[in-house]
Amino acid sequence: MAEAWEATVLTLFPEMFPGPLGISLAGRALEAGIWRLDAVDIRGFARDKHRTVDDTPSGGGPGMVMRADVMAAAVDAVHPAQSLKPLIYLSPRGAPLTQARVRDLAAGPGVTLVCGRFEGLDERVIEARGMEEVSLGDFVLSGGEPAAIALLDAAVRLLPGVMGKEASGEDESFESGLLEYPHYTRPQIFEGREIPAVLTSGDHGKIKAWRRAMAEALTKERRPDLWGNFLKRKAKDSRQ
């Protein structure tokens, strides 16, 4: 049996895990040993009896900042310098998480995730430990835990043996650089709206062409950024 994919999460709220990751595809895979999850309490590395992990920001300002010394101790305890797993800090200022990056993570040995709280981590520990900063989007959460759960869910579903059919992920949004085409099922007519005739025609060539056309149209309309990248990639491939 292949070695399990390992996820370690540093958090102030280990009770938030596995949370949604304990049910459905990810939960069954966790139970089957396809992947492992270890949620580690950052407060266990605090140096005082009050288990203090934060302090006031240097230079003033609102909120609190997570201490570099405490975070470094926590990271070093679970993520040795020779670790092959990426060390990722979930941060709104990080690089946007993409399906391509998720595929890379799923193909590796696992990941160590750092969940910030308050105003975030002391910059020095981010630099000293070479953390990769990753963002789910242009919005702010109360902490890194929901982002960590989303990242793990995206990666775990790509692990071998997790999805029922490996092909079921090939046509999904972002896998080809396009958004996914629309889906339909019975009843044939719903509130006066019919399933597009091509999908019930039995002509697999026409169905494939329709799905591709719909994926391109939706991407062009809703995500011009993705559409532009898709056209650039297509032009580059045609020149090779």
Tab-separated table of C-alpha atoms in Angstrom:
chain	number	residue	atom	x	y	z
A	1	MET	CA	0.000	0.000	0.000
A	2	ALA	CA	1.272	3.474	-0.877
A	3	GLU	CA	2.416	5.712	1.936
A	4	ALA	CA	-0.328	8.008	3.230
A	5	TRP	CA	-0.363	11.679	2.248
A	6	GLU	CA	0.354	13.655	5.422
A	7	ALA	CA	-1.217	16.952	6.426
A	8	THR	CA	-0.065	18.821	9.527
A	9	VAL	CA	-1.961	21.924	10.612
A	10	LEU	CA	-0.621	24.424	13.150
A	11	THR	CA	-3.575	26.207	14.706
A	12	LEU	CA	-4.887	27.837	17.863
A	13	PHE	CA	-8.082	25.840	17.393
A	14	PRO	CA	-7.219	22.173	16.762
A	15	GLU	CA	-10.809	21.261	17.626
A	16	MET	CA	-11.823	22.713	14.239
A	17	PHE	CA	-10.243	19.672	12.577
A	18	PRO	CA	-11.107	17.446	10.851
A	19	GLY	CA	-14.453	19.275	10.728
A	20	PRO	CA	-15.850	18.943	7.198
A	21	LEU	CA	-12.785	16.889	6.279
A	22	GLY	CA	-14.147	14.079	8.427
A	23	ILE	CA	-17.126	13.395	6.151
A	24	SER	CA	-17.813	12.579	2.491
A	25	LEU	CA	-14.849	11.841	0.189
A	26	ALA	CA	-12.163	13.292	2.453
A	27	GLY	CA	-13.594	11.581	5.534
A	28	ARG	CA	-13.756	8.171	3.884
A	29	ALA	CA	-10.206	8.606	2.606
A	30	LEU	CA	-9.049	9.624	6.086
A	31	GLU	CA	-10.684	6.556	7.595
A	32	ALA	CA	-9.152	4.358	4.899
A	33	GLY	CA	-5.662	5.673	5.635
A	34	ILE	CA	-5.161	7.287	2.218
A	35	TRP	CA	-4.179	10.452	4.054
A	36	ARG	CA	-3.386	11.477	7.620
A	37	LEU	CA	-4.220	14.655	9.503
A	38	ASP	CA	-2.502	16.058	12.576
A	39	ALA	CA	-3.869	19.289	14.073
A	40	VAL	CA	-1.281	20.756	16.446
A	41	ASP	CA	-2.109	23.416	19.066
A	42	ILE	CA	0.252	26.374	18.758
A	43	ARG	CA	-0.367	27.295	22.404
A	44	GLY	CA	1.526	24.187	23.420
A	45	PHE	CA	4.730	26.001	22.406
A	46	ALA	CA	4.138	29.152	24.439
A	47	ARG	CA	6.790	29.913	27.067
A	48	ASP	CA	4.724	31.226	29.954
A	49	LYS	CA	2.063	29.809	32.249
A	50	HIS	CA	-0.635	31.796	30.470
A	51	ARG	CA	0.287	30.170	27.139
A	52	THR	CA	0.679	33.551	25.474
A	53	VAL	CA	1.089	33.392	21.699
A	54	ASP	CA	0.624	37.038	20.717
A	55	ASP	CA	1.694	40.569	21.610
A	56	THR	CA	0.990	44.167	20.611
A	57	PRO	CA	2.232	45.275	17.181
A	58	SER	CA	5.522	47.163	17.063
A	59	GLY	CA	4.901	50.724	15.932
A	60	GLY	CA	1.388	50.697	17.346
A	61	GLY	CA	-1.913	49.974	15.739
A	62	PRO	CA	-4.938	47.799	16.401
A	63	GLY	CA	-5.010	44.098	17.140
A	64	MET	CA	-2.314	41.658	18.158
A	65	VAL	CA	0.485	39.844	16.302
A	66	MET	CA	1.471	36.201	16.736
A	67	ARG	CA	4.944	35.981	18.248
A	68	ALA	CA	7.879	34.854	16.124
A	69	ASP	CA	9.508	32.789	18.882
A	70	VAL	CA	6.374	30.801	19.662
A	71	MET	CA	5.589	30.197	15.996
A	72	ALA	CA	9.168	29.170	15.232
A	73	ALA	CA	9.091	26.622	18.046
A	74	ALA	CA	5.803	25.210	16.746
A	75	VAL	CA	7.020	25.001	13.144
A	76	ASP	CA	10.335	23.411	14.098
A	77	ALA	CA	8.574	20.761	16.155
A	78	VAL	CA	6.437	19.495	13.270
A	79	HIS	CA	8.339	20.565	10.170
A	80	PRO	CA	12.073	19.750	10.266
A	81	ALA	CA	14.399	21.660	7.961
A	82	GLN	CA	14.880	18.594	5.736
A	83	SER	CA	11.141	18.043	5.267
A	84	LEU	CA	10.005	17.582	1.674
A	85	LYS	CA	6.529	18.881	2.486
A	86	PRO	CA	5.721	22.489	1.518
A	87	LEU	CA	5.342	24.852	4.487
A	88	ILE	CA	2.356	27.058	3.711
A	89	TYR	CA	1.017	30.055	5.629
A	90	LEU	CA	-2.602	30.827	4.770
A	91	SER	CA	-2.637	34.591	4.225
A	92	PRO	CA	-4.827	37.075	2.300
A	93	ARG	CA	-1.671	38.622	0.879
A	94	GLY	CA	-0.397	35.304	-0.484
A	95	ALA	CA	-0.383	34.047	-4.052
A	96	PRO	CA	-3.857	32.890	-5.156
A	97	LEU	CA	-4.415	29.164	-4.757
A	98	THR	CA	-4.906	27.549	-8.162
A	99	GLN	CA	-5.923	24.104	-9.334
A	100	ALA	CA	-2.414	23.663	-10.733
A	101	ARG	CA	-0.879	24.310	-7.309
A	102	VAL	CA	-3.387	21.942	-5.708
A	103	ARG	CA	-2.379	19.219	-8.180
A	104	ASP	CA	1.266	19.760	-7.266
A	105	LEU	CA	0.490	19.468	-3.561
A	106	ALA	CA	-1.561	16.307	-4.068
A	107	ALA	CA	1.294	14.749	-6.035
A	108	GLY	CA	3.758	15.321	-3.177
A	109	PRO	CA	4.180	13.733	0.263
A	110	GLY	CA	1.798	16.116	2.009
A	111	VAL	CA	1.770	19.642	3.399
A	112	THR	CA	2.324	21.623	6.598
A	113	LEU	CA	-0.177	24.457	7.009
A	114	VAL	CA	0.154	27.425	9.355
A	115	CYS	CA	-3.104	29.100	10.393
A	116	GLY	CA	-2.732	32.669	11.535
A	117	ARG	CA	-5.047	34.637	13.787
A	118	PHE	CA	-5.293	38.241	14.995
A	119	GLU	CA	-3.279	40.515	12.629
A	120	GLY	CA	-1.160	37.596	11.457
A	121	LEU	CA	2.371	36.338	12.078
A	122	ASP	CA	5.505	38.288	12.916
A	123	GLU	CA	7.164	38.801	9.525
A	124	ARG	CA	10.493	37.512	10.785
A	125	VAL	CA	9.273	33.967	11.318
A	126	ILE	CA	7.695	33.915	7.851
A	127	GLU	CA	11.053	34.899	6.361
A	128	ALA	CA	13.217	32.752	8.632
A	129	ARG	CA	11.265	29.561	7.973
A	130	GLY	CA	10.730	30.250	4.266
A	131	MET	CA	6.953	29.987	4.419
A	132	GLU	CA	4.996	29.991	1.159
A	133	GLU	CA	2.078	32.395	1.526
A	134	VAL	CA	-1.157	31.255	-0.117
A	135	SER	CA	-4.518	33.016	-0.372
A	136	LEU	CA	-7.989	31.723	-1.219
A	137	GLY	CA	-9.022	35.074	-2.655
A	138	ASP	CA	-9.346	38.794	-2.150
A	139	PHE	CA	-11.183	38.675	1.160
A	140	VAL	CA	-10.298	38.364	4.835
A	141	LEU	CA	-11.258	35.489	7.143
A	142	SER	CA	-11.175	35.494	10.942
A	143	GLY	CA	-8.334	32.979	10.780
A	144	GLY	CA	-6.495	30.569	8.529
A	145	GLU	CA	-8.453	27.474	9.551
A	146	PRO	CA	-11.295	27.720	6.984
A	147	ALA	CA	-8.712	28.330	4.263
A	148	ALA	CA	-6.694	25.317	5.435
A	149	ILE	CA	-9.798	23.130	5.303
A	150	ALA	CA	-10.554	24.308	1.753
A	151	LEU	CA	-6.986	23.676	0.592
A	152	LEU	CA	-6.920	20.197	2.122
A	153	ASP	CA	-10.302	19.284	0.649
A	154	ALA	CA	-9.120	20.356	-2.810
A	155	ALA	CA	-5.904	18.332	-2.531
A	156	VAL	CA	-7.282	15.201	-0.869
A	157	ARG	CA	-9.930	14.628	-3.527
A	158	LEU	CA	-7.122	14.337	-6.105
A	159	LEU	CA	-5.280	11.594	-4.227
A	160	PRO	CA	-5.367	8.179	-5.913
A	161	GLY	CA	-8.340	6.135	-4.764
A	162	VAL	CA	-10.364	9.042	-3.340
A	163	MET	CA	-12.718	9.807	-6.237
A	164	GLY	CA	-14.760	6.928	-7.595
A	165	LYS	CA	-13.652	7.509	-11.177
A	166	GLU	CA	-10.381	9.246	-11.911
A	167	ALA	CA	-11.932	10.655	-15.069
A	168	SER	CA	-14.587	12.400	-12.979
A	169	GLY	CA	-12.117	15.193	-12.210
A	170	GLU	CA	-10.788	15.727	-15.711
A	171	ASP	CA	-13.606	17.947	-16.973
A	172	GLU	CA	-14.041	20.024	-13.825
A	173	SER	CA	-13.552	23.778	-13.640
A	174	PHE	CA	-9.911	24.902	-13.997
A	175	GLU	CA	-8.540	21.466	-14.986
A	176	SER	CA	-8.320	22.501	-18.655
A	177	GLY	CA	-7.977	26.208	-17.936
A	178	LEU	CA	-11.721	26.678	-18.475
A	179	LEU	CA	-14.783	26.761	-16.258
A	180	GLU	CA	-16.889	23.625	-16.318
A	181	TYR	CA	-19.805	23.220	-18.714
A	182	PRO	CA	-23.421	23.078	-17.356
A	183	HIS	CA	-24.902	19.803	-16.131
A	184	TYR	CA	-28.447	18.418	-16.453
A	185	THR	CA	-30.394	15.351	-15.320
A	186	ARG	CA	-33.994	14.153	-15.103
A	187	PRO	CA	-36.746	15.302	-15.278
A	188	GLN	CA	-36.597	16.077	-18.989
A	189	ILE	CA	-38.696	19.208	-18.471
A	190	PHE	CA	-38.426	21.335	-15.300
A	191	GLU	CA	-40.712	24.364	-14.938
A	192	GLY	CA	-40.885	24.669	-18.723
A	193	ARG	CA	-37.131	24.364	-19.200
A	194	GLU	CA	-35.912	21.408	-21.249
A	195	ILE	CA	-32.594	19.599	-21.205
A	196	PRO	CA	-30.648	20.730	-24.310
A	197	ALA	CA	-31.533	18.305	-27.099
A	198	VAL	CA	-27.905	17.582	-27.958
A	199	LEU	CA	-27.388	15.928	-24.548
A	200	THR	CA	-30.097	13.355	-25.216
A	201	SER	CA	-29.163	12.818	-28.874
A	202	GLY	CA	-26.791	9.922	-28.206
A	203	ASP	CA	-24.203	11.551	-30.495
A	204	HIS	CA	-21.103	11.608	-28.288
A	205	GLY	CA	-19.122	13.703	-30.741
A	206	LYS	CA	-21.747	16.451	-30.732
A	207	ILE	CA	-22.097	16.230	-26.948
A	208	LYS	CA	-18.343	16.687	-26.484
A	209	ALA	CA	-18.310	19.645	-28.884
A	210	TRP	CA	-21.291	21.269	-27.130
A	211	ARG	CA	-19.694	20.892	-23.715
A	212	ARG	CA	-16.464	22.419	-24.945
A	213	ALA	CA	-18.293	25.334	-26.551
A	214	MET	CA	-20.268	25.965	-23.364
A	215	ALA	CA	-17.121	25.819	-21.228
A	216	GLU	CA	-15.436	28.372	-23.469
A	217	ALA	CA	-18.486	30.663	-23.548
A	218	LEU	CA	-18.899	30.592	-19.749
A	219	THR	CA	-15.220	31.249	-19.162
A	220	LYS	CA	-15.175	34.156	-21.624
A	221	GLU	CA	-18.258	35.688	-19.986
A	222	ARG	CA	-17.534	35.109	-16.295
A	223	ARG	CA	-13.738	34.927	-16.030
A	224	PRO	CA	-12.047	37.058	-18.685
A	225	ASP	CA	-8.766	36.591	-16.799
A	226	LEU	CA	-8.918	32.817	-17.264
A	227	TRP	CA	-10.083	33.236	-20.848
A	228	GLY	CA	-7.107	35.430	-21.659
A	229	ASN	CA	-4.698	32.895	-20.155
A	230	PHE	CA	-6.415	30.080	-22.045
A	231	LEU	CA	-6.019	31.895	-25.372
A	232	LYS	CA	-2.343	32.613	-24.674
A	233	ARG	CA	-1.701	28.964	-23.827
A	234	LYS	CA	-3.600	27.838	-26.928
A	235	ALA	CA	-1.592	30.181	-29.154
A	236	LYS	CA	1.668	28.983	-27.621
A	237	ASP	CA	0.730	25.326	-28.155
A	238	SER	CA	-0.147	25.986	-31.797
A	239	ARG	CA	3.338	27.428	-32.411
A	240	GLN	CA	5.105	24.355	-31.008
